[in-house]
Coordinates of C-alpha atoms in Angstrom, one line a residue:
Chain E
X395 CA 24.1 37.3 18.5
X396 CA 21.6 35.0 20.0
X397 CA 18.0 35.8 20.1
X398 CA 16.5 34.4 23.3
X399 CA 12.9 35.4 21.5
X400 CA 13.2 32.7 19.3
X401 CA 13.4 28.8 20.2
X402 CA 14.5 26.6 17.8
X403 CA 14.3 23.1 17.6
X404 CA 17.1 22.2 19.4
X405 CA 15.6 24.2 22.4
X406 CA 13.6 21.2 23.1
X407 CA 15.9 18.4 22.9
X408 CA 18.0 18.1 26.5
X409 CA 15.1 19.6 28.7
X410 CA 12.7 16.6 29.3
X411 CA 13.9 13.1 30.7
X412 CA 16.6 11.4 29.4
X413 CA 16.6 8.8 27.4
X414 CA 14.9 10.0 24.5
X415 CA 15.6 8.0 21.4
X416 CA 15.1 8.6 17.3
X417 CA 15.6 5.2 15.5
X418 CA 14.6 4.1 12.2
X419 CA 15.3 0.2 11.2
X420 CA 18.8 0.2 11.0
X421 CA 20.1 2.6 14.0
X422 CA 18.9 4.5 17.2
X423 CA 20.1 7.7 18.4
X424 CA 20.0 9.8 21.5
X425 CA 17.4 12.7 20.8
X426 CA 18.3 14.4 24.5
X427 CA 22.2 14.1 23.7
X428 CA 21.5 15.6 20.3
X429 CA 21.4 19.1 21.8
X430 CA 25.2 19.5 22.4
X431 CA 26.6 17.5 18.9
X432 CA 27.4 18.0 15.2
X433 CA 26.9 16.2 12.2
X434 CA 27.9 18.9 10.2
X435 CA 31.8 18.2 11.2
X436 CA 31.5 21.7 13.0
X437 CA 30.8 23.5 9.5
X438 CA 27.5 24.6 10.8
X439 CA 28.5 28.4 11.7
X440 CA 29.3 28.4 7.7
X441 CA 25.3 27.8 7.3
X442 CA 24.3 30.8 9.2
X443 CA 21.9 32.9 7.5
X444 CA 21.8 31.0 4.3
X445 CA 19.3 29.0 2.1
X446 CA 19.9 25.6 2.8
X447 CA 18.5 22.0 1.2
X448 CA 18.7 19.4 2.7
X449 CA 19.2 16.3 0.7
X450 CA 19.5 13.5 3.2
X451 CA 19.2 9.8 2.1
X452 CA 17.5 9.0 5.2
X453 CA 14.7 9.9 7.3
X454 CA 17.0 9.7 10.8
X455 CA 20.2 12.0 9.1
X456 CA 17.3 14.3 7.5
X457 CA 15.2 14.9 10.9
X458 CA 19.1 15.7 12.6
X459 CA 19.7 17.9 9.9
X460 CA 16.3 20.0 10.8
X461 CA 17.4 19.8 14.7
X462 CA 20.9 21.1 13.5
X463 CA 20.0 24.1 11.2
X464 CA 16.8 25.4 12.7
X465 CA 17.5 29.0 14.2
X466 CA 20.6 28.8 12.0
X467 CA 19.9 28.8 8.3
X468 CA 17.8 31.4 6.9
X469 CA 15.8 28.6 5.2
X470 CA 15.8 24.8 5.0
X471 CA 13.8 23.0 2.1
X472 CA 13.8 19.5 3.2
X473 CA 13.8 17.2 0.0
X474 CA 11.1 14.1 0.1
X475 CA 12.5 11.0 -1.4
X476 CA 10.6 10.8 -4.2
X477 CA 11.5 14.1 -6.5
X478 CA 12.5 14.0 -10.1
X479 CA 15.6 15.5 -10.7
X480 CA 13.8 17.6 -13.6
X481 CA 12.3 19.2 -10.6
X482 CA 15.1 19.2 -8.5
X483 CA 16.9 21.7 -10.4
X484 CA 14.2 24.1 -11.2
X485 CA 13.2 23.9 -7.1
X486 CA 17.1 25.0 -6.4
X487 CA 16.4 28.1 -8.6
X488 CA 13.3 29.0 -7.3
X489 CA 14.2 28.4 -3.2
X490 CA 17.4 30.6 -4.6
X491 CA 19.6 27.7 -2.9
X492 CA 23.0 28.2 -2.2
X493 CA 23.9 25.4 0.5
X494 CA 23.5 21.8 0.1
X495 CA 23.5 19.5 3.4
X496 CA 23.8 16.0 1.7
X497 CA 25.5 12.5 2.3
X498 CA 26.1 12.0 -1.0
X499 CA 28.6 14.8 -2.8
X500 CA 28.9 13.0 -5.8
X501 CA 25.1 14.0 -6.4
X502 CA 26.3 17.9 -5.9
X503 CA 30.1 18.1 -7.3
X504 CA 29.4 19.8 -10.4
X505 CA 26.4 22.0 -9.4
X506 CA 28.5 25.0 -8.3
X507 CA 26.3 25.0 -4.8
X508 CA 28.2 24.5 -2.1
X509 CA 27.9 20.8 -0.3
X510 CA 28.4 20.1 2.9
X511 CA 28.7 16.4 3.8
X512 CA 26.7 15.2 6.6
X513 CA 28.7 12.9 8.6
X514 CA 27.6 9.7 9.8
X515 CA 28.4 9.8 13.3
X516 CA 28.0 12.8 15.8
X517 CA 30.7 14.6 17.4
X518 CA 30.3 17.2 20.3
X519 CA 29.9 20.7 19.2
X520 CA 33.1 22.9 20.5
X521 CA 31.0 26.0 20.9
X522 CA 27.3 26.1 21.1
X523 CA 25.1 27.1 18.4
X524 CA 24.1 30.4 17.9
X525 CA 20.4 30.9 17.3
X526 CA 20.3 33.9 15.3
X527 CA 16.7 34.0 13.6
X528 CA 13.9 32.4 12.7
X529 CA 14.4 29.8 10.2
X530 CA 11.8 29.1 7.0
X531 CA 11.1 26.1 7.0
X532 CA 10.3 24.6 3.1
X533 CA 8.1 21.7 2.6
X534 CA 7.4 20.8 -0.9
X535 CA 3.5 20.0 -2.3
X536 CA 2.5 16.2 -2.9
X537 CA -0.1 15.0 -5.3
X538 CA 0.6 17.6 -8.7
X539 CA 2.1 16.1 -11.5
X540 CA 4.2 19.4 -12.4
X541 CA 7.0 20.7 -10.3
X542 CA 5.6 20.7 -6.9
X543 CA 5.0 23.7 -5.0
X544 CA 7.4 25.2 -2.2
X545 CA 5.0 26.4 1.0
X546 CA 6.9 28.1 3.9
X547 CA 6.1 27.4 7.2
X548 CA 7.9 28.5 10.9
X549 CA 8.4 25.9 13.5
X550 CA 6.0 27.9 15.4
X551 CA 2.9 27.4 12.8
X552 CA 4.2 23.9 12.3
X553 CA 3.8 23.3 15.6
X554 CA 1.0 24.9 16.9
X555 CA -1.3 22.0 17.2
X556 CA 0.8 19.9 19.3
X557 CA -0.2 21.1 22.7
X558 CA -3.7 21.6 21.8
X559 CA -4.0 18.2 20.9
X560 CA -1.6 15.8 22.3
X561 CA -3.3 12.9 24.7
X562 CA -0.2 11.9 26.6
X563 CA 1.1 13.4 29.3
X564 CA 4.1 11.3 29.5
X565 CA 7.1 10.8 27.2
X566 CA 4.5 8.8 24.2
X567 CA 6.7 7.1 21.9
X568 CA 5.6 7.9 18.6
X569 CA 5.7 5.9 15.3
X570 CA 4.4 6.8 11.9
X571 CA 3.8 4.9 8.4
X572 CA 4.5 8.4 6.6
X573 CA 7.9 9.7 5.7
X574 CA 8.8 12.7 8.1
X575 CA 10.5 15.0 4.7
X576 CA 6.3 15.3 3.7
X577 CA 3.7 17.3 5.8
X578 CA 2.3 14.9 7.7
X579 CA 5.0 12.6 8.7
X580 CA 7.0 16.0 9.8
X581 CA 4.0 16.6 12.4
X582 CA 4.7 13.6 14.1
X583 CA 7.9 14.0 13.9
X584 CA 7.7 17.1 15.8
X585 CA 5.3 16.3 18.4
X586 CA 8.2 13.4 19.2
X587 CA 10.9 16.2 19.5
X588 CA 8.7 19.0 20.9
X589 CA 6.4 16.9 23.5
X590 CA 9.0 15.5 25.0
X591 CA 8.6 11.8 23.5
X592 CA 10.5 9.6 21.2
X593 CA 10.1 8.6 17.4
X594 CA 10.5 5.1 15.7
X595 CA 10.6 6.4 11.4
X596 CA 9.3 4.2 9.1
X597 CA 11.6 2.3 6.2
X598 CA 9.7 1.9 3.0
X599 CA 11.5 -1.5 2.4
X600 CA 10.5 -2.8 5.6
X601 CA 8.1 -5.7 5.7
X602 CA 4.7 -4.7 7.6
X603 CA 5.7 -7.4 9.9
X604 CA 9.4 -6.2 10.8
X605 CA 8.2 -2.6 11.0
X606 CA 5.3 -3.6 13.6
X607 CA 7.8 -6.0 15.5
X608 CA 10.0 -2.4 15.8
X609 CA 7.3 -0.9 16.7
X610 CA 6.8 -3.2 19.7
X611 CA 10.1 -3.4 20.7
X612 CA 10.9 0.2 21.0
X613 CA 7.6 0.6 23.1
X614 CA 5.4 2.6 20.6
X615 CA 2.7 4.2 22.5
X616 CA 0.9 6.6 19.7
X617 CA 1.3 6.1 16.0
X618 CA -0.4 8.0 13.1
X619 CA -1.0 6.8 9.3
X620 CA -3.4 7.3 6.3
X621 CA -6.2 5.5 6.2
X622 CA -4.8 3.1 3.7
X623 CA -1.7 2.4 5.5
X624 CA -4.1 1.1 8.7
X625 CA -5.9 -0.5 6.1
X626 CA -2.7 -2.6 4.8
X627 CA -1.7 -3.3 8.3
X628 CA -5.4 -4.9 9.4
X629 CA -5.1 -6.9 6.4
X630 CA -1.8 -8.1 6.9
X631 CA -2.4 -10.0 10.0
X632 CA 0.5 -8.7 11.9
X633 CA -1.5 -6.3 14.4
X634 CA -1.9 -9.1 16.6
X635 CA -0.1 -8.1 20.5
X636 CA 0.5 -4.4 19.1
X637 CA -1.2 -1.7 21.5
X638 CA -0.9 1.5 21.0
X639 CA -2.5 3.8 23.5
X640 CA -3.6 6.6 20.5
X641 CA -4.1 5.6 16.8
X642 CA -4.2 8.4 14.6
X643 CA -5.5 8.8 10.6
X644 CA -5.1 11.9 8.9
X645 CA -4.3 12.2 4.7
X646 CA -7.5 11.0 3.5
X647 CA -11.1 10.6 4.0
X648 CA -11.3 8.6 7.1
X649 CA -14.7 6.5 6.8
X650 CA -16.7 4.8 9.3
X651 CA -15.6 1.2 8.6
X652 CA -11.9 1.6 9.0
X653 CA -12.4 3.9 12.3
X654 CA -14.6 1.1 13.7
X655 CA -12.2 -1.9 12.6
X656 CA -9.1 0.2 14.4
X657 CA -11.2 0.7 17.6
X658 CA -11.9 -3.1 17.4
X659 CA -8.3 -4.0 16.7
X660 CA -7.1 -1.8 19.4
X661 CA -9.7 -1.5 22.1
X662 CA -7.3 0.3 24.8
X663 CA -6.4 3.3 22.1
X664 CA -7.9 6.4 21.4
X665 CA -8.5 6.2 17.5
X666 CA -8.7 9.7 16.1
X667 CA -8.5 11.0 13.2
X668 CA -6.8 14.8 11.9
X669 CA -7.1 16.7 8.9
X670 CA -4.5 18.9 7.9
X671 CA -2.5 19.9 4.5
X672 CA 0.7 20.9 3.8
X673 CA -0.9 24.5 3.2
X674 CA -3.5 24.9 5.7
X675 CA -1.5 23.0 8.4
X676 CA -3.3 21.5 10.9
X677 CA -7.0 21.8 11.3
X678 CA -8.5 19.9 14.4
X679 CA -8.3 16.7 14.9
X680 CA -11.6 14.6 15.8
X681 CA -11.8 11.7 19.0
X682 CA -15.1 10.9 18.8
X683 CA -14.6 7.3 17.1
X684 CA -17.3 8.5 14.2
X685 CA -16.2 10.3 10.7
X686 CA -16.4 13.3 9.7
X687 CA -16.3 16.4 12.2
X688 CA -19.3 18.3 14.2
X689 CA -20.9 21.3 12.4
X690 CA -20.4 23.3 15.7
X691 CA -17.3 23.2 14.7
X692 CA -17.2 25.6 11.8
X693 CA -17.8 29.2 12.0
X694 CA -15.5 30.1 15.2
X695 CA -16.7 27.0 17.0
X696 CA -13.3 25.1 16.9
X697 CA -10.3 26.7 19.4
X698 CA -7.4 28.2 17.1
X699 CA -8.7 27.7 13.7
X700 CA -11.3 29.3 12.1
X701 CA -13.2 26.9 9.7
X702 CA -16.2 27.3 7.1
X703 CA -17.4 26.1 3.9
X704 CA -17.5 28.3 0.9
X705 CA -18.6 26.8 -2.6
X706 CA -18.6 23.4 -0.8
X707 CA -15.3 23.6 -0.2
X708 CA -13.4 23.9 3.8
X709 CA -12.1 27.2 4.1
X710 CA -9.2 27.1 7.1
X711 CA -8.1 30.1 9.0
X712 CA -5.3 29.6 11.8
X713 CA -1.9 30.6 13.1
X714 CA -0.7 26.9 11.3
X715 CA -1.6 28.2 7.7
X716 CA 1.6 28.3 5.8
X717 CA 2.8 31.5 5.5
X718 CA 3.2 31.6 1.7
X719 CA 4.6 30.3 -1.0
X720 CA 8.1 30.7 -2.6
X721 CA 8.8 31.4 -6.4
X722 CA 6.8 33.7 -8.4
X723 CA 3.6 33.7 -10.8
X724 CA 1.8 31.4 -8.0
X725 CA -1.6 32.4 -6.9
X726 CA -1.9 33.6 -2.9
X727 CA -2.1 30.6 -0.9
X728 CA -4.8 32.1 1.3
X729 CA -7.9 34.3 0.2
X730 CA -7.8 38.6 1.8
X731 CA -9.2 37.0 5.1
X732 CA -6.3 35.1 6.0
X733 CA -8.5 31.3 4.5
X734 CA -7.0 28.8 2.8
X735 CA -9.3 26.9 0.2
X736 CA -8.3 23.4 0.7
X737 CA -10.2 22.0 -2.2
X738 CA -11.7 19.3 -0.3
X739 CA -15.5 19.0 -0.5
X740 CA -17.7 18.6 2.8
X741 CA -20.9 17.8 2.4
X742 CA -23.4 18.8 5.8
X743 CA -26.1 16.0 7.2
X744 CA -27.3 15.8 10.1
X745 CA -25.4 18.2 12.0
X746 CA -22.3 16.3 10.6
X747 CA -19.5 17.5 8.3
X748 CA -18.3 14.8 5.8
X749 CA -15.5 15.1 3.6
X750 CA -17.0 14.0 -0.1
X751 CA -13.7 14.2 -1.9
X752 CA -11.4 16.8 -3.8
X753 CA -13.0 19.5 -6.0
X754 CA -11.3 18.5 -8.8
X755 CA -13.6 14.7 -8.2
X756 CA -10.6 12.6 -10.1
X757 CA -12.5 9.3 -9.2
X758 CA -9.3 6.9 -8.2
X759 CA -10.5 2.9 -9.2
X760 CA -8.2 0.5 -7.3
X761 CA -4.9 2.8 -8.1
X762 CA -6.3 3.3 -11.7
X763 CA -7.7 7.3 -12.4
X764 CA -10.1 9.4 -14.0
X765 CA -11.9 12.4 -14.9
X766 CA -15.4 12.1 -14.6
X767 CA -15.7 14.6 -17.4
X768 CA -13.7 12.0 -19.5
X769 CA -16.6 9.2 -18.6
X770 CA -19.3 12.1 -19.7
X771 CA -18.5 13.1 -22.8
X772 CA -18.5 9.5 -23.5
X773 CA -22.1 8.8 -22.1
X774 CA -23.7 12.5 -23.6
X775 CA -22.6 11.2 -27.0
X776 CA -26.0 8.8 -26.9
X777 CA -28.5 10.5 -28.5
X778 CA -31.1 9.3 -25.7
X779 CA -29.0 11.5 -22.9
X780 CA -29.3 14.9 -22.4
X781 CA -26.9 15.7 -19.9
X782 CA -24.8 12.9 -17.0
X783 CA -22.9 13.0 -14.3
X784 CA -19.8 10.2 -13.7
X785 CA -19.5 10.1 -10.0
X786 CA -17.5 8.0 -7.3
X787 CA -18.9 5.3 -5.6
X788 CA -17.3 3.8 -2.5
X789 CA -16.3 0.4 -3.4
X790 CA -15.0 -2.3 -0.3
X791 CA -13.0 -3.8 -3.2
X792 CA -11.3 -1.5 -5.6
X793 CA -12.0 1.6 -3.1
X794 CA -14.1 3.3 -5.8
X795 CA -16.0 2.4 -8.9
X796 CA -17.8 4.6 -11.3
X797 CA -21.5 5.6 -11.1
X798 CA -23.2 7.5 -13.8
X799 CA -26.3 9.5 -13.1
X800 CA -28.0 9.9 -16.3
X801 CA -31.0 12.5 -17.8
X802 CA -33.3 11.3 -20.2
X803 CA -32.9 13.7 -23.6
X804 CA -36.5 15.1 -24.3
X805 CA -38.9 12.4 -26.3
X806 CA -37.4 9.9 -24.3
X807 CA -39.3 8.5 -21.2
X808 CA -38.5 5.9 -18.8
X809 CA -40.2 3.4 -20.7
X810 CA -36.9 3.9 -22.6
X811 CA -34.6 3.2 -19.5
X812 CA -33.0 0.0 -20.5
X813 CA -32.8 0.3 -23.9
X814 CA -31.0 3.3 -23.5
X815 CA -28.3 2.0 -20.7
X816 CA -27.4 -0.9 -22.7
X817 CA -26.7 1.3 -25.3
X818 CA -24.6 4.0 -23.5
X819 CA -23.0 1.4 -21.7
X820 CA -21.9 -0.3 -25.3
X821 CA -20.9 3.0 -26.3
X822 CA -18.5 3.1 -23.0
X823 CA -16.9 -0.1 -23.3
X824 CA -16.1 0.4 -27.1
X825 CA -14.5 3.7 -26.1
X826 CA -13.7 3.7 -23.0
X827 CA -10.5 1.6 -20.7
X828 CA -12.8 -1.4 -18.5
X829 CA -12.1 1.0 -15.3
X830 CA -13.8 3.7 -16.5
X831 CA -16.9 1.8 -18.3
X832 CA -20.0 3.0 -15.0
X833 CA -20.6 -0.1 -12.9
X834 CA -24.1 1.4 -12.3
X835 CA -26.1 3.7 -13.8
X836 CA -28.9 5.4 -12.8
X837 CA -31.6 7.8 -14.1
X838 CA -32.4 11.0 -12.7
X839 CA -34.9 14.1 -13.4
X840 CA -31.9 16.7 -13.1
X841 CA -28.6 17.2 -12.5
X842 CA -27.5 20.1 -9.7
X843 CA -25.9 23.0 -11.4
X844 CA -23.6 25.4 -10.0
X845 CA -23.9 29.5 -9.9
X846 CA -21.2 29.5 -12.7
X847 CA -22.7 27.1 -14.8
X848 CA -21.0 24.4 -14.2
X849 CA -22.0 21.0 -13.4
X850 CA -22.6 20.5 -9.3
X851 CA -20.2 17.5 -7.8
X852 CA -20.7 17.3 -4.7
X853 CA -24.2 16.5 -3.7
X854 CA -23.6 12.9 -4.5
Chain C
X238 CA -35.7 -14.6 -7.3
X239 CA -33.5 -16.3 -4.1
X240 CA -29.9 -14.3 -3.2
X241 CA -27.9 -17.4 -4.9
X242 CA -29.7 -16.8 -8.2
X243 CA -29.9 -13.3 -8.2
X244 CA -25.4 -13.5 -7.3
X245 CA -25.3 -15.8 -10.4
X246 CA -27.2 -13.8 -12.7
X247 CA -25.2 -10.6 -11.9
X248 CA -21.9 -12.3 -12.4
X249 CA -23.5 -13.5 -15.2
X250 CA -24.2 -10.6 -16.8
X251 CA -21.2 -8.9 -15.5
X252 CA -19.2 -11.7 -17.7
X253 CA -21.0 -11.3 -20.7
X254 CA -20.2 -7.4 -20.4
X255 CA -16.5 -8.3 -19.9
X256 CA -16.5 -10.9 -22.5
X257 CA -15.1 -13.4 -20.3
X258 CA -16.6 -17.2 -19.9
X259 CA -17.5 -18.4 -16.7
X260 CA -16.8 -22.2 -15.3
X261 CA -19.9 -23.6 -13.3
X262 CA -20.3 -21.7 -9.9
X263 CA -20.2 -24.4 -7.8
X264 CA -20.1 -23.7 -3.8
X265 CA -16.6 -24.4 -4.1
X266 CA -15.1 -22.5 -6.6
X267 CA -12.8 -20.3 -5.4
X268 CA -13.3 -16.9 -6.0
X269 CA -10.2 -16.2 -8.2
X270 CA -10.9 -19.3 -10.3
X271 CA -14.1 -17.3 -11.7
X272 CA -12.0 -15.2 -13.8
X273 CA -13.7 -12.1 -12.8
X274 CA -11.0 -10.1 -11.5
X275 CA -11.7 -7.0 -8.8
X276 CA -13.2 -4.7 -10.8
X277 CA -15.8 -7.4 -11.9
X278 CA -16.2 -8.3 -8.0
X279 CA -16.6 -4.2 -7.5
X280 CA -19.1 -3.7 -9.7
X281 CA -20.7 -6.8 -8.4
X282 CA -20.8 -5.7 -4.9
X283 CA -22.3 -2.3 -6.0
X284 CA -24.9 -4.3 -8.3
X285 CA -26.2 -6.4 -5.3
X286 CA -25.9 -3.5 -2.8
X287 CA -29.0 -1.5 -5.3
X288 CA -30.8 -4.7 -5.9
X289 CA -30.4 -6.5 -2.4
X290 CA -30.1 -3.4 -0.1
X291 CA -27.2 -4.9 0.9
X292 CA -23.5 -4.7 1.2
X293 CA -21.9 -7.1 3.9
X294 CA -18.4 -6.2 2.9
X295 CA -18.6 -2.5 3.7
X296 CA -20.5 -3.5 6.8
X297 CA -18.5 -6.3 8.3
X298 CA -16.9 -6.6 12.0
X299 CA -14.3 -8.7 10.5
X300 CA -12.1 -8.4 7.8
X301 CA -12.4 -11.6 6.3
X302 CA -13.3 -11.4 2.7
X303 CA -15.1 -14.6 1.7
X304 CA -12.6 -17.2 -0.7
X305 CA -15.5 -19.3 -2.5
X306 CA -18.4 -18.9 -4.1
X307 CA -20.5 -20.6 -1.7
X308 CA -18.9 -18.2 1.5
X309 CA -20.0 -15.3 -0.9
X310 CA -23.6 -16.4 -1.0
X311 CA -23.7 -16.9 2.5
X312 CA -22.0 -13.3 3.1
X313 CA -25.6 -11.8 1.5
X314 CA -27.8 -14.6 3.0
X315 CA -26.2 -14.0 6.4
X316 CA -26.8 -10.4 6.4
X317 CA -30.1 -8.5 7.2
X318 CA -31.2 -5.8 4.4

């Protein structure tokens, strides 16, 4: 029985003008004919009601998959390129999988799940699909180095933000640099599908220049990347001509220098920048052209999501948080007030939120990692120090280097400053990988504790 | 101490902490033939920035990142502390 309460997908597909297009760098298809077809060689009734991954080698087959199964399948874990098969096996358990949509049944044959093999060309449907519930959708954690973690959203709270922020009132063609099986790249990919636009998906492969030539020739009008992927573009020369009416950031820390270099590269767009996570969802997206976000924002000031700081940290309440996770022994994914502790640090000045990085403060040196505590032990071990902080320091070159914010031990005084920083440093470069060795140090009176003890990392 | 000196004592010293050997910084020595490698040139920036007050890298309108020594003194001499 269908269940005109619910709207999947699908539901948004042949309403707004024709015309509407998906294509990534090898094919384009018809996202306002999509409504009525099948990829699913008219095996999707089969999928009703069950838990479904979908392991798609492409961006294009995976986000026709979604169209195809939302309202459908009970739940749908959409599998991002990029996860070990180690993982893969103990993520089938946990999601309790029992359907596999895939284009490559080799891959499934012996794992006594039933496959069913996307094909590569649509056919019209012979009956119309059913919507009979509201599907889960699965998106999988990035960033941990264990078996990521399975949140669960609804297409509602996934979209959510798209009305409430979307600049274009007309059919925006919308490109992004991240793949759409991952949070972010899914977002755009809906507001495509939902807003009545079209999407142009990224290729990994693709030469910057190729993928910006697609991007003019299909007519791109809003596009949306992490700050590093705007970065790579700038420097590769090939922005020239491109003009995008709205430029988006979201992922990472968007600072003040790329925000003004993407408002001078494209002086007709709206450069914004969002934050969201896979588990908050979307949190507000800021247009003001300067980083961070404005402290009347927090505390009920910001329409659908609640926001505050706790323990330094933003704390996100909204109808986009996820709405748990799946598998068992993981904490709650949101506090017994609905809020999601993202772990990212803000730091308040001036009226002005700034993100200051994750709680866990790994500093990241040009791709290369560490642990400040790893730097510290290192640097305590002089007998002239009595306690140090390693710290990030923005770097134009390597993105970060390492600071080190040092307190005298007693009987020491800053007579001794020198004498003791050439010999900590020597200590660091005997033990410690170049990377991590400070590139400046610097000697302070005290060193902000927290409540519990611990060593303060965000005032930096 | 002028900017040019105070450039060529930090990479300097930077080299003798890296144990590398540096040719003669002539004007036009490119960059990469210094042997300092990006790290070196990070911790260089970072150096100047606390004893200049300066950083024309983070602050630049354009992207271009200079290719010899002598466009890297004139990236500090050309910018206001």
């Amino acid at each position: 029985m269908s269940r005109p309460d619910v709207r999947p997908l699908r539901g948004y597909l042949g309403t707004a003008a024709a015309g509407r297009t998906m294509s990534d760098a090898h094919r384009q298809v018809s996202l306002t004919g999509m409504a009525g077809q099948t990829w699913l060689g008219g095996r999707l009734f089969e999928l009703t009601g069950r838990s479904v991954l979908l392991d798609l080698g492409t961006q294009l087959q995976s986000a026709i998959g979604l169209a195809e199964l939302d309202g459908v399948a009970q739940r749908m874990l959409l599998l991002p390129p990029d996860v070990s098969a180690d993982h893969l096996a103990s993520l089938v358990k946990t999601v309790a999988i029992d359907a596999v949509v895939s284009d490559d049944p080799a891959r499934w044959m012996d794992s006594g799940i039933e496959n069913f093999v996307a094909t590569t060309e649509p056919q019209s449907a012979s009956t119309p699909t059913v919507t009979a519930r509201t599907t889960e959708w699965l998106m999988l954690t990035s960033g941990t180095s264990g078996v990521p973690k399975v949140v669960s959203h609804t297409l509602a709270g996934l979209s959510g933000a798209i009305v409430a922020d979307t600049l274009a009132p007309t059919s925006p063609v919308w490109a992004t640099f991240y793949d759409i099986r991952r949070y972010g790249g899914l977002q755009i990919l809906l507001r495509a599908m939902i807003g009545g636009g079209s999407m142009v998906l990224s290729d990994p492969k693709e030469a910057m220049a190729d993928w910006v030539a697609r991007l003019h020739a299909h007519g791109v009008t809003h596009i949306s990347g992490t700050p590093t992927h705007w970065r790579k573009l700038l420097m590769s020369g090939a922005a020239d001509g491109f003009a995008p009416r709205y430029v988006r950031l979201s992922g990472e820390i968007a600072d003040q220098p790329i925000l003004d270099a993407l408002k001078q590269t494209f002086p007709a767009a709206s450069v914004g920048h969002a934050y969201a996570s896979t588990e908050a969802g979307v949190g507000f997206a800021v247009n003001d052209g300067r980083e961070g976000f404005p402290e009347s924002m927090l505390n009920g000031g910001c329409e659908g999501v609640d926001m505050k700081i706790e323990d330094g940290s933003l704390r996100i309440r909204s109808g986009r948080v996820a709405t748990g996770y799946v598998g068992s022994g993981i904490p709650a994914l949101t506090d017994a007030d609905g809020f999601v502790d993202t772990g990212d640090m803000v730091e308040v000045r001036g009226g002005r939120c700034y993100f200051v990085g994750r709680r866990g403060g790994i500093i990241n040196i040009g791709g290369r990692k560490v642990h400040p505590e790893e730097i510290e032990a290192v640097i305590n071990s002089h007998p002239g120090v009595r306690m140090s902080r390693a710290r990030a320091r923005k770097s134009p070159i390597t993105g970060a280097i390492v600071a080190a914010d040092i307190v005298l031990a007693e009987g020491y005084s800053s007579g001794d400053s020198d004498a003791v920083r050439d010999g900590v440093l020597a200590i660091c470069r005997a033990a410690l990988e170049p990377h991590k060795v400070p590139a400046v140090v610097r000697f302070v009176p005290t060193l902000a504790v927290t409540s519990a003890g611990k060593l303060a990392r965000t005032d930096a | 101490m002028s900017i040019r000196l105070k450039i060529i004592s930090e990479m300097q010293q930077i080299a003798r902490e890296q144990n590398i050997t540096l040719p003669p910084l002539d004007d036009d020595l490119p960059l990469q033939s210094t042997s300092l490698d990006s790290l070196g040139f990070a911790i260089l920036v970072a150096r100047l920035e606390d004893e200049l007050g300066r950083d024309p890298f983070t602050i630049a309108d354009e992207a271009a990142f200079p290719l010899t020594i002598g466009d890297f003194v004139r990236a500090y001499e050309n910018v206001p502390a």
